[in-house]
Each structure stands twice: as C-alpha cells, then as structure tokens.
Amino acid sequence: MNESFAFGKRLFRETDEAGIQAVLDGLNAVSPHIGRYIIEFFGQLFRNPVLSYSERETVVIASLLALGDTPNQLTWHMRFGLKVGMTPNEIVEIATHCIPFCGFPRALNAIGVAKRLFEEERIEVTVEDEFLHHAEERREGGLAKLDEIDGSHGAAVVDSLADIAPLLADQLVEFAFGEIYSRSGLTPRQRQLVTLGALVAQGGCEPQLRVHLHASVRVGLSKQEIVEALLQCAPYTGFPKVLNAITVAKALFGTSSPDARRESER
C-alpha cells in the first residue's frame, strides 16, 4: 500500500466512506484495479495542500459539468463537495458560471442533478436573481468587471469581434461579465477555478485558456495553484487535455514568476 492510496483511503473514511464503498463495490466484480486507481488519484492530489478540498471539488464539478453526460459522477462530487465545506449556493453558482463557457444545456443538466441531490438531502437553497431589476447597468458593470478580471487581454478579445460579430462582443461584456462574473455567489478566485476546470474539460480552448490563465493570476492565484488546478482535472478529463493545458501554462509563465507578470500588467 503506497502513501497516496493510504491517504486516499483515510480521506474517504473520514468524509464519505459509504459513498466511496458503493463505488468500489460496483467495481470489485470485474475491475477491482480501477477502484484502487481512484483511491490513489484522490490521495495523490488531495494530500497536496496547495488547494483546499473545496477548491479541488470546485474544479472537479466544473470539469464534469463541461464534459456532459456525467450525472452519476456529478451527484457524487456535489455530495462530496458539501462534505468538505462547499455550500449549496456555491454549487448552484458553479453551474451558473459555466453557462458562458459550456452553454445552457449542460448547465441546466447540472442544476437538475443539484436539485435532486438537495431534495434527497433536504437542503434548502436561496439563490437570488441579483440583476433582475438592474439590467440597464450590465454594460457599464461588465466593462468594469472585464477590466478587473481580464485586463487588456479581455479587451483585445472584445475588440477583435467588433467588425464581424458585434452582438457576440456585447454578450461577452453584458452577459458573461456584467451578469455572470458580477454575481456575488463566488469570489473572483473561485470563478477562475471554475473557468479553468471547464475550459480544460472541453478541450480545444487553448486561446481562451491562455486569456483565463492571465485572469487567474490577476485575481490572486499563484502559478503553483493554477498548475495544481489543471492537474486536478486529469482523472476526469484524461491526460491529453491536461497536457495541452500545461503546455499553454508553461508558455505563459516561462521562467518568470506570476507575481512579476501581474505587476507588469498593471
């Protein structure tokens, strides 16, 4: 028994022994080795304190949502997220935040999974429509939020759309940033963890990932935390997508520190 396996087994015993045992029981008859892989990966990743348990589950839930067709895994990880400190409102907000990146269908499916889980656990959720009566403020607020999160990189994306898809530029400013990023349910740091998980899971989003790696630094995530968030995706998205994401991060960070890059952008 290696250290990662031992840590993973202890983690499950302390948080969700019944939940993981149900998964292992389903595998034992034909593929017990996969059960061992699951525990080892959990132990290997979760024993690293760079990200908290709830931050790791934030990345995982976003990744599973972006993959689609993972209701069983989403249910398990939403329940596990609650056990390690996530709030029901944060889970709803993760699904909401994924809309600009993954689309309404996958976000709606995730909300359906969360709703069934909350009903089963008898959890009450009170999420407000914060901008219902402030729609006219979304453009001004969106431009400010875009500058706060993405800086010149986000403005360049919007500007590049002006002559071909101005409506899309408006939607990015007013909906993605004026509405979604401006909601109070997650911190900017949490939102960037969600974004990284969603972009890695979808694959083929390297240009957008580059922009949001910059944004992650701007909101206070360190290089080590960003890399750890990308690594957290591997058991769910597979190695190729994570390797592509790491390549983007390596090109961005190079040999200079994220802190230095952040200061150079101000």
mmCIF file of C-alpha atoms in Angstrom:
data_model
loop_
_atom_site.group_PDB
_atom_site.id
_atom_site.type_symbol
_atom_site.label_atom_id
_atom_site.label_comp_id
_atom_site.label_asym_id
_atom_site.label_seq_id
_atom_site.Cartn_x
_atom_site.Cartn_y
_atom_site.Cartn_z
ATOM 1 C CA MET A 1 0.000 0.000 0.000
ATOM 2 C CA ASN A 2 1.628 3.287 -1.109
ATOM 3 C CA GLU A 3 1.249 6.640 0.661
ATOM 4 C CA SER A 4 -1.222 8.051 -1.857
ATOM 5 C CA PHE A 5 -3.505 5.038 -1.507
ATOM 6 C CA ALA A 6 -3.294 5.195 2.279
ATOM 7 C CA PHE A 7 -4.113 8.923 2.293
ATOM 8 C CA GLY A 8 -6.984 8.473 -0.146
ATOM 9 C CA LYS A 9 -8.457 5.644 1.885
ATOM 10 C CA ARG A 10 -8.214 7.691 5.076
ATOM 11 C CA LEU A 11 -9.760 10.721 3.352
ATOM 12 C CA PHE A 12 -12.762 8.705 2.231
ATOM 13 C CA ARG A 13 -13.127 7.064 5.615
ATOM 14 C CA GLU A 14 -13.254 10.489 7.270
ATOM 15 C CA THR A 15 -15.602 12.154 4.761
ATOM 16 C CA ASP A 16 -17.690 9.747 2.698
ATOM 17 C CA GLU A 17 -16.919 6.133 3.482
ATOM 18 C CA ALA A 18 -20.365 4.889 2.434
ATOM 19 C CA GLY A 19 -20.223 6.813 -0.842
ATOM 20 C CA ILE A 20 -16.851 5.504 -1.981
ATOM 21 C CA GLN A 21 -17.642 1.984 -0.790
ATOM 22 C CA ALA A 22 -20.675 1.923 -3.079
ATOM 23 C CA VAL A 23 -18.409 2.842 -5.997
ATOM 24 C CA LEU A 24 -15.836 0.210 -5.050
ATOM 25 C CA ASP A 25 -18.484 -2.479 -4.590
ATOM 26 C CA GLY A 26 -19.714 -1.806 -8.109
ATOM 27 C CA LEU A 27 -16.201 -2.314 -9.476
ATOM 28 C CA ASN A 28 -14.995 -5.271 -7.434
ATOM 29 C CA ALA A 29 -16.632 -7.979 -9.503
ATOM 30 C CA VAL A 30 -14.940 -7.138 -12.808
ATOM 31 C CA SER A 31 -12.364 -4.351 -12.277
ATOM 32 C CA PRO A 32 -11.074 -4.012 -8.708
ATOM 33 C CA HIS A 33 -7.899 -2.399 -10.026
ATOM 34 C CA ILE A 34 -9.918 0.660 -11.145
ATOM 35 C CA GLY A 35 -11.132 1.119 -7.582
ATOM 36 C CA ARG A 36 -7.505 1.214 -6.458
ATOM 37 C CA TYR A 37 -6.683 3.764 -9.172
ATOM 38 C CA ILE A 38 -9.499 6.023 -7.960
ATOM 39 C CA ILE A 39 -8.311 5.948 -4.356
ATOM 40 C CA GLU A 40 -4.681 6.515 -5.365
ATOM 41 C CA PHE A 41 -5.516 9.511 -7.569
ATOM 42 C CA PHE A 42 -7.627 11.041 -4.824
ATOM 43 C CA GLY A 43 -4.839 10.517 -2.314
ATOM 44 C CA GLN A 44 -2.124 11.824 -4.600
ATOM 45 C CA LEU A 45 -3.997 15.036 -5.424
ATOM 46 C CA PHE A 46 -5.788 15.792 -2.166
ATOM 47 C CA ARG A 47 -2.728 15.324 0.022
ATOM 48 C CA ASN A 48 -1.151 18.353 -1.642
ATOM 49 C CA PRO A 49 -2.236 21.401 0.433
ATOM 50 C CA VAL A 50 -1.742 23.897 -2.395
ATOM 51 C CA LEU A 51 -5.520 23.847 -2.967
ATOM 52 C CA SER A 52 -8.124 23.191 -0.299
ATOM 53 C CA TYR A 53 -10.519 20.267 -0.604
ATOM 54 C CA SER A 54 -13.390 22.583 -1.518
ATOM 55 C CA GLU A 55 -11.272 24.346 -4.165
ATOM 56 C CA ARG A 56 -10.410 20.983 -5.699
ATOM 57 C CA GLU A 57 -14.066 19.994 -5.796
ATOM 58 C CA THR A 58 -14.880 23.348 -7.406
ATOM 59 C CA VAL A 59 -12.555 22.411 -10.272
ATOM 60 C CA VAL A 60 -13.926 18.863 -10.481
ATOM 61 C CA ILE A 61 -17.594 19.867 -10.562
ATOM 62 C CA ALA A 62 -16.872 22.409 -13.304
ATOM 63 C CA SER A 63 -14.956 19.790 -15.296
ATOM 64 C CA LEU A 64 -17.693 17.178 -15.001
ATOM 65 C CA LEU A 65 -20.332 19.730 -15.966
ATOM 66 C CA ALA A 66 -18.313 20.710 -19.032
ATOM 67 C CA LEU A 67 -17.860 17.087 -20.079
ATOM 68 C CA GLY A 68 -21.603 16.453 -20.022
ATOM 69 C CA ASP A 69 -23.234 13.023 -19.646
ATOM 70 C CA THR A 70 -21.795 12.544 -16.145
ATOM 71 C CA PRO A 71 -24.857 12.777 -13.848
ATOM 72 C CA ASN A 72 -23.730 9.983 -11.524
ATOM 73 C CA GLN A 73 -20.276 11.460 -11.089
ATOM 74 C CA LEU A 74 -21.701 14.964 -10.681
ATOM 75 C CA THR A 75 -24.032 13.729 -7.952
ATOM 76 C CA TRP A 76 -21.169 12.024 -6.129
ATOM 77 C CA HIS A 77 -18.880 15.042 -6.311
ATOM 78 C CA MET A 78 -21.573 17.542 -5.365
ATOM 79 C CA ARG A 79 -22.316 15.431 -2.291
ATOM 80 C CA PHE A 80 -18.598 15.093 -1.532
ATOM 81 C CA GLY A 81 -18.168 18.848 -2.039
ATOM 82 C CA LEU A 82 -20.814 19.511 0.599
ATOM 83 C CA LYS A 83 -18.983 17.177 2.976
ATOM 84 C CA VAL A 84 -15.681 19.038 2.571
ATOM 85 C CA GLY A 85 -17.079 22.537 3.068
ATOM 86 C CA MET A 86 -18.804 23.714 -0.092
ATOM 87 C CA THR A 87 -22.195 25.373 0.296
ATOM 88 C CA PRO A 88 -25.293 24.514 -1.763
ATOM 89 C CA ASN A 89 -25.322 28.060 -3.132
ATOM 90 C CA GLU A 90 -21.738 27.673 -4.333
ATOM 91 C CA ILE A 91 -22.679 24.525 -6.241
ATOM 92 C CA VAL A 92 -25.557 26.347 -7.942
ATOM 93 C CA GLU A 93 -23.244 29.255 -8.707
ATOM 94 C CA ILE A 94 -20.663 26.941 -10.306
ATOM 95 C CA ALA A 95 -23.329 25.721 -12.725
ATOM 96 C CA THR A 96 -24.394 29.303 -13.389
ATOM 97 C CA HIS A 97 -20.835 30.425 -14.035
ATOM 98 C CA CYS A 98 -20.340 27.641 -16.577
ATOM 99 C CA ILE A 99 -23.115 28.913 -18.874
ATOM 100 C CA PRO A 100 -20.875 31.226 -20.970
ATOM 101 C CA PHE A 101 -18.246 28.507 -21.279
ATOM 102 C CA CYS A 102 -20.309 25.320 -21.651
ATOM 103 C CA GLY A 103 -23.751 26.508 -22.745
ATOM 104 C CA PHE A 104 -27.198 26.360 -21.219
ATOM 105 C CA PRO A 105 -27.954 22.617 -21.801
ATOM 106 C CA ARG A 106 -25.046 21.327 -19.723
ATOM 107 C CA ALA A 107 -25.616 23.932 -17.017
ATOM 108 C CA LEU A 108 -29.319 23.035 -16.887
ATOM 109 C CA ASN A 109 -28.472 19.337 -16.595
ATOM 110 C CA ALA A 110 -26.115 20.100 -13.701
ATOM 111 C CA ILE A 111 -28.785 22.210 -11.993
ATOM 112 C CA GLY A 112 -31.143 19.229 -12.327
ATOM 113 C CA VAL A 113 -28.568 16.987 -10.646
ATOM 114 C CA ALA A 114 -28.092 19.516 -7.839
ATOM 115 C CA LYS A 115 -31.839 19.928 -7.363
ATOM 116 C CA ARG A 116 -32.353 16.175 -6.938
ATOM 117 C CA LEU A 117 -29.428 15.970 -4.509
ATOM 118 C CA PHE A 118 -30.717 18.866 -2.423
ATOM 119 C CA GLU A 119 -34.180 17.334 -2.279
ATOM 120 C CA GLU A 120 -32.713 13.997 -1.228
ATOM 121 C CA GLU A 121 -30.606 15.638 1.479
ATOM 122 C CA ARG A 122 -33.432 18.040 2.443
ATOM 123 C CA ILE A 123 -31.253 21.060 1.790
ATOM 124 C CA GLU A 124 -32.870 24.443 1.248
ATOM 125 C CA VAL A 125 -31.246 26.790 -1.236
ATOM 126 C CA THR A 126 -31.933 30.504 -1.591
ATOM 127 C CA VAL A 127 -30.282 31.950 -4.689
ATOM 128 C CA GLU A 128 -31.303 35.428 -5.795
ATOM 129 C CA ASP A 129 -31.689 36.880 -9.280
ATOM 130 C CA GLU A 130 -29.345 39.707 -8.389
ATOM 131 C CA PHE A 131 -29.671 41.745 -11.589
ATOM 132 C CA LEU A 132 -33.378 41.289 -12.290
ATOM 133 C CA HIS A 133 -34.054 44.982 -11.761
ATOM 134 C CA HIS A 134 -30.651 46.295 -12.846
ATOM 135 C CA ALA A 135 -30.324 45.080 -16.435
ATOM 136 C CA GLU A 136 -29.586 48.592 -17.668
ATOM 137 C CA GLU A 137 -26.412 48.624 -15.569
ATOM 138 C CA ARG A 138 -24.930 45.485 -17.031
ATOM 139 C CA ARG A 139 -22.876 47.077 -19.795
ATOM 140 C CA GLU A 140 -21.113 49.586 -17.587
ATOM 141 C CA GLY A 141 -20.621 46.975 -14.877
ATOM 142 C CA GLY A 142 -19.495 44.419 -17.438
ATOM 143 C CA LEU A 143 -16.793 46.667 -18.853
ATOM 144 C CA ALA A 144 -15.505 47.337 -15.345
ATOM 145 C CA LYS A 145 -15.549 43.648 -14.432
ATOM 146 C CA LEU A 146 -13.870 42.680 -17.713
ATOM 147 C CA ASP A 147 -11.048 45.111 -16.976
ATOM 148 C CA GLU A 148 -10.771 43.843 -13.388
ATOM 149 C CA ILE A 149 -10.599 40.163 -14.355
ATOM 150 C CA ASP A 150 -9.002 40.038 -17.797
ATOM 151 C CA GLY A 151 -7.364 43.426 -18.232
ATOM 152 C CA SER A 152 -6.040 44.174 -21.712
ATOM 153 C CA HIS A 153 -6.370 40.531 -22.791
ATOM 154 C CA GLY A 154 -10.144 40.579 -22.371
ATOM 155 C CA ALA A 155 -10.478 43.968 -24.053
ATOM 156 C CA ALA A 156 -8.493 42.630 -27.023
ATOM 157 C CA VAL A 157 -10.938 39.739 -27.416
ATOM 158 C CA VAL A 158 -13.925 42.095 -27.384
ATOM 159 C CA ASP A 159 -12.262 44.494 -29.824
ATOM 160 C CA SER A 160 -11.461 41.653 -32.219
ATOM 161 C CA LEU A 161 -15.184 40.940 -32.609
ATOM 162 C CA ALA A 162 -16.291 44.493 -33.387
ATOM 163 C CA ASP A 163 -16.128 44.214 -37.188
ATOM 164 C CA ILE A 164 -17.544 40.715 -37.578
ATOM 165 C CA ALA A 165 -19.724 39.773 -34.576
ATOM 166 C CA PRO A 166 -20.546 42.882 -32.528
ATOM 167 C CA LEU A 167 -23.502 41.110 -30.908
ATOM 168 C CA LEU A 168 -21.136 38.466 -29.514
ATOM 169 C CA ALA A 169 -18.905 41.242 -28.173
ATOM 170 C CA ASP A 170 -21.941 42.761 -26.448
ATOM 171 C CA GLN A 171 -22.889 39.386 -24.984
ATOM 172 C CA LEU A 172 -19.388 38.870 -23.617
ATOM 173 C CA VAL A 173 -19.447 42.254 -21.917
ATOM 174 C CA GLU A 174 -23.051 42.426 -20.747
ATOM 175 C CA PHE A 175 -23.845 38.769 -20.020
ATOM 176 C CA ALA A 176 -20.564 36.996 -19.270
ATOM 177 C CA PHE A 177 -19.076 39.849 -17.237
ATOM 178 C CA GLY A 178 -21.936 42.236 -16.495
ATOM 179 C CA GLU A 179 -24.166 39.401 -15.257
ATOM 180 C CA ILE A 180 -22.299 36.164 -14.524
ATOM 181 C CA TYR A 181 -18.922 37.411 -13.264
ATOM 182 C CA SER A 182 -20.646 40.187 -11.318
ATOM 183 C CA ARG A 183 -22.781 37.841 -9.228
ATOM 184 C CA SER A 184 -21.834 37.584 -5.567
ATOM 185 C CA GLY A 185 -22.088 33.808 -5.116
ATOM 186 C CA LEU A 186 -18.402 33.085 -5.783
ATOM 187 C CA THR A 187 -15.212 35.066 -5.295
ATOM 188 C CA PRO A 188 -13.138 36.004 -8.365
ATOM 189 C CA ARG A 189 -10.633 33.347 -7.303
ATOM 190 C CA GLN A 190 -13.339 30.672 -7.179
ATOM 191 C CA ARG A 191 -14.718 31.782 -10.518
ATOM 192 C CA GLN A 192 -11.344 31.365 -12.179
ATOM 193 C CA LEU A 193 -11.004 27.855 -10.747
ATOM 194 C CA VAL A 194 -14.402 27.055 -12.269
ATOM 195 C CA THR A 195 -13.341 28.566 -15.580
ATOM 196 C CA LEU A 196 -10.080 26.618 -15.702
ATOM 197 C CA GLY A 197 -11.860 23.346 -14.965
ATOM 198 C CA ALA A 198 -14.472 23.985 -17.641
ATOM 199 C CA LEU A 199 -12.006 25.027 -20.341
ATOM 200 C CA VAL A 200 -9.648 22.106 -19.726
ATOM 201 C CA ALA A 201 -12.530 19.622 -19.819
ATOM 202 C CA GLN A 202 -13.862 20.851 -23.138
ATOM 203 C CA GLY A 203 -10.515 20.759 -24.900
ATOM 204 C CA GLY A 204 -9.716 22.829 -27.970
ATOM 205 C CA CYS A 205 -9.986 26.023 -25.910
ATOM 206 C CA GLU A 206 -6.306 26.882 -25.740
ATOM 207 C CA PRO A 207 -6.722 30.553 -26.844
ATOM 208 C CA GLN A 208 -9.412 31.090 -24.205
ATOM 209 C CA LEU A 209 -7.388 29.169 -21.630
ATOM 210 C CA ARG A 210 -4.451 31.491 -22.255
ATOM 211 C CA VAL A 211 -6.640 34.537 -21.542
ATOM 212 C CA HIS A 212 -8.030 32.955 -18.380
ATOM 213 C CA LEU A 213 -4.630 31.882 -17.116
ATOM 214 C CA HIS A 214 -3.717 35.572 -17.236
ATOM 215 C CA ALA A 215 -7.007 36.337 -15.463
ATOM 216 C CA SER A 216 -6.274 33.735 -12.793
ATOM 217 C CA VAL A 217 -3.014 35.470 -11.969
ATOM 218 C CA ARG A 218 -4.775 38.832 -11.860
ATOM 219 C CA VAL A 219 -7.301 37.623 -9.264
ATOM 220 C CA GLY A 220 -4.576 36.266 -6.996
ATOM 221 C CA LEU A 221 -3.993 32.629 -7.922
ATOM 222 C CA SER A 222 -0.322 31.695 -7.832
ATOM 223 C CA LYS A 223 1.470 29.739 -10.548
ATOM 224 C CA GLN A 224 1.541 26.721 -8.243
ATOM 225 C CA GLU A 225 -2.208 26.947 -7.554
ATOM 226 C CA ILE A 226 -3.013 27.291 -11.246
ATOM 227 C CA VAL A 227 -0.907 24.265 -12.200
ATOM 228 C CA GLU A 228 -2.485 22.282 -9.379
ATOM 229 C CA ALA A 229 -5.968 23.175 -10.654
ATOM 230 C CA LEU A 230 -5.009 21.889 -14.107
ATOM 231 C CA LEU A 231 -3.611 18.675 -12.618
ATOM 232 C CA GLN A 232 -6.827 18.176 -10.648
ATOM 233 C CA CYS A 233 -8.629 17.736 -13.963
ATOM 234 C CA ALA A 234 -6.569 14.752 -15.136
ATOM 235 C CA PRO A 235 -8.611 11.869 -13.644
ATOM 236 C CA TYR A 236 -11.799 13.326 -15.151
ATOM 237 C CA THR A 237 -10.731 14.811 -18.489
ATOM 238 C CA GLY A 238 -7.858 12.483 -19.331
ATOM 239 C CA PHE A 239 -4.170 13.238 -19.769
ATOM 240 C CA PRO A 240 -4.213 14.720 -23.327
ATOM 241 C CA LYS A 241 -6.411 17.692 -22.382
ATOM 242 C CA VAL A 242 -4.359 18.373 -19.273
ATOM 243 C CA LEU A 243 -1.088 18.089 -21.194
ATOM 244 C CA ASN A 244 -2.389 20.671 -23.660
ATOM 245 C CA ALA A 245 -3.371 22.970 -20.788
ATOM 246 C CA ILE A 246 0.018 22.558 -19.100
ATOM 247 C CA THR A 247 1.704 23.444 -22.393
ATOM 248 C CA VAL A 248 -0.281 26.696 -22.521
ATOM 249 C CA ALA A 249 0.607 27.451 -18.898
ATOM 250 C CA LYS A 250 4.277 26.722 -19.489
ATOM 251 C CA ALA A 251 4.369 29.080 -22.469
ATOM 252 C CA LEU A 252 2.662 31.783 -20.429
ATOM 253 C CA PHE A 253 4.684 31.537 -17.241
ATOM 254 C CA GLY A 254 8.054 30.732 -18.731
ATOM 255 C CA THR A 255 10.739 31.307 -16.152
ATOM 256 C CA SER A 256 9.317 34.476 -14.619
ATOM 257 C CA SER A 257 7.014 34.393 -11.644
ATOM 258 C CA PRO A 258 3.263 35.045 -11.931
ATOM 259 C CA ASP A 259 3.667 37.860 -9.400
ATOM 260 C CA ALA A 260 6.134 39.590 -11.683
ATOM 261 C CA ARG A 261 3.837 39.171 -14.645
ATOM 262 C CA ARG A 262 0.906 40.516 -12.674
ATOM 263 C CA GLU A 263 2.858 43.615 -11.718
ATOM 264 C CA SER A 264 3.926 44.148 -15.340
ATOM 265 C CA GLU A 265 0.304 44.182 -16.479
ATOM 266 C CA ARG A 266 -0.789 46.912 -14.083
#
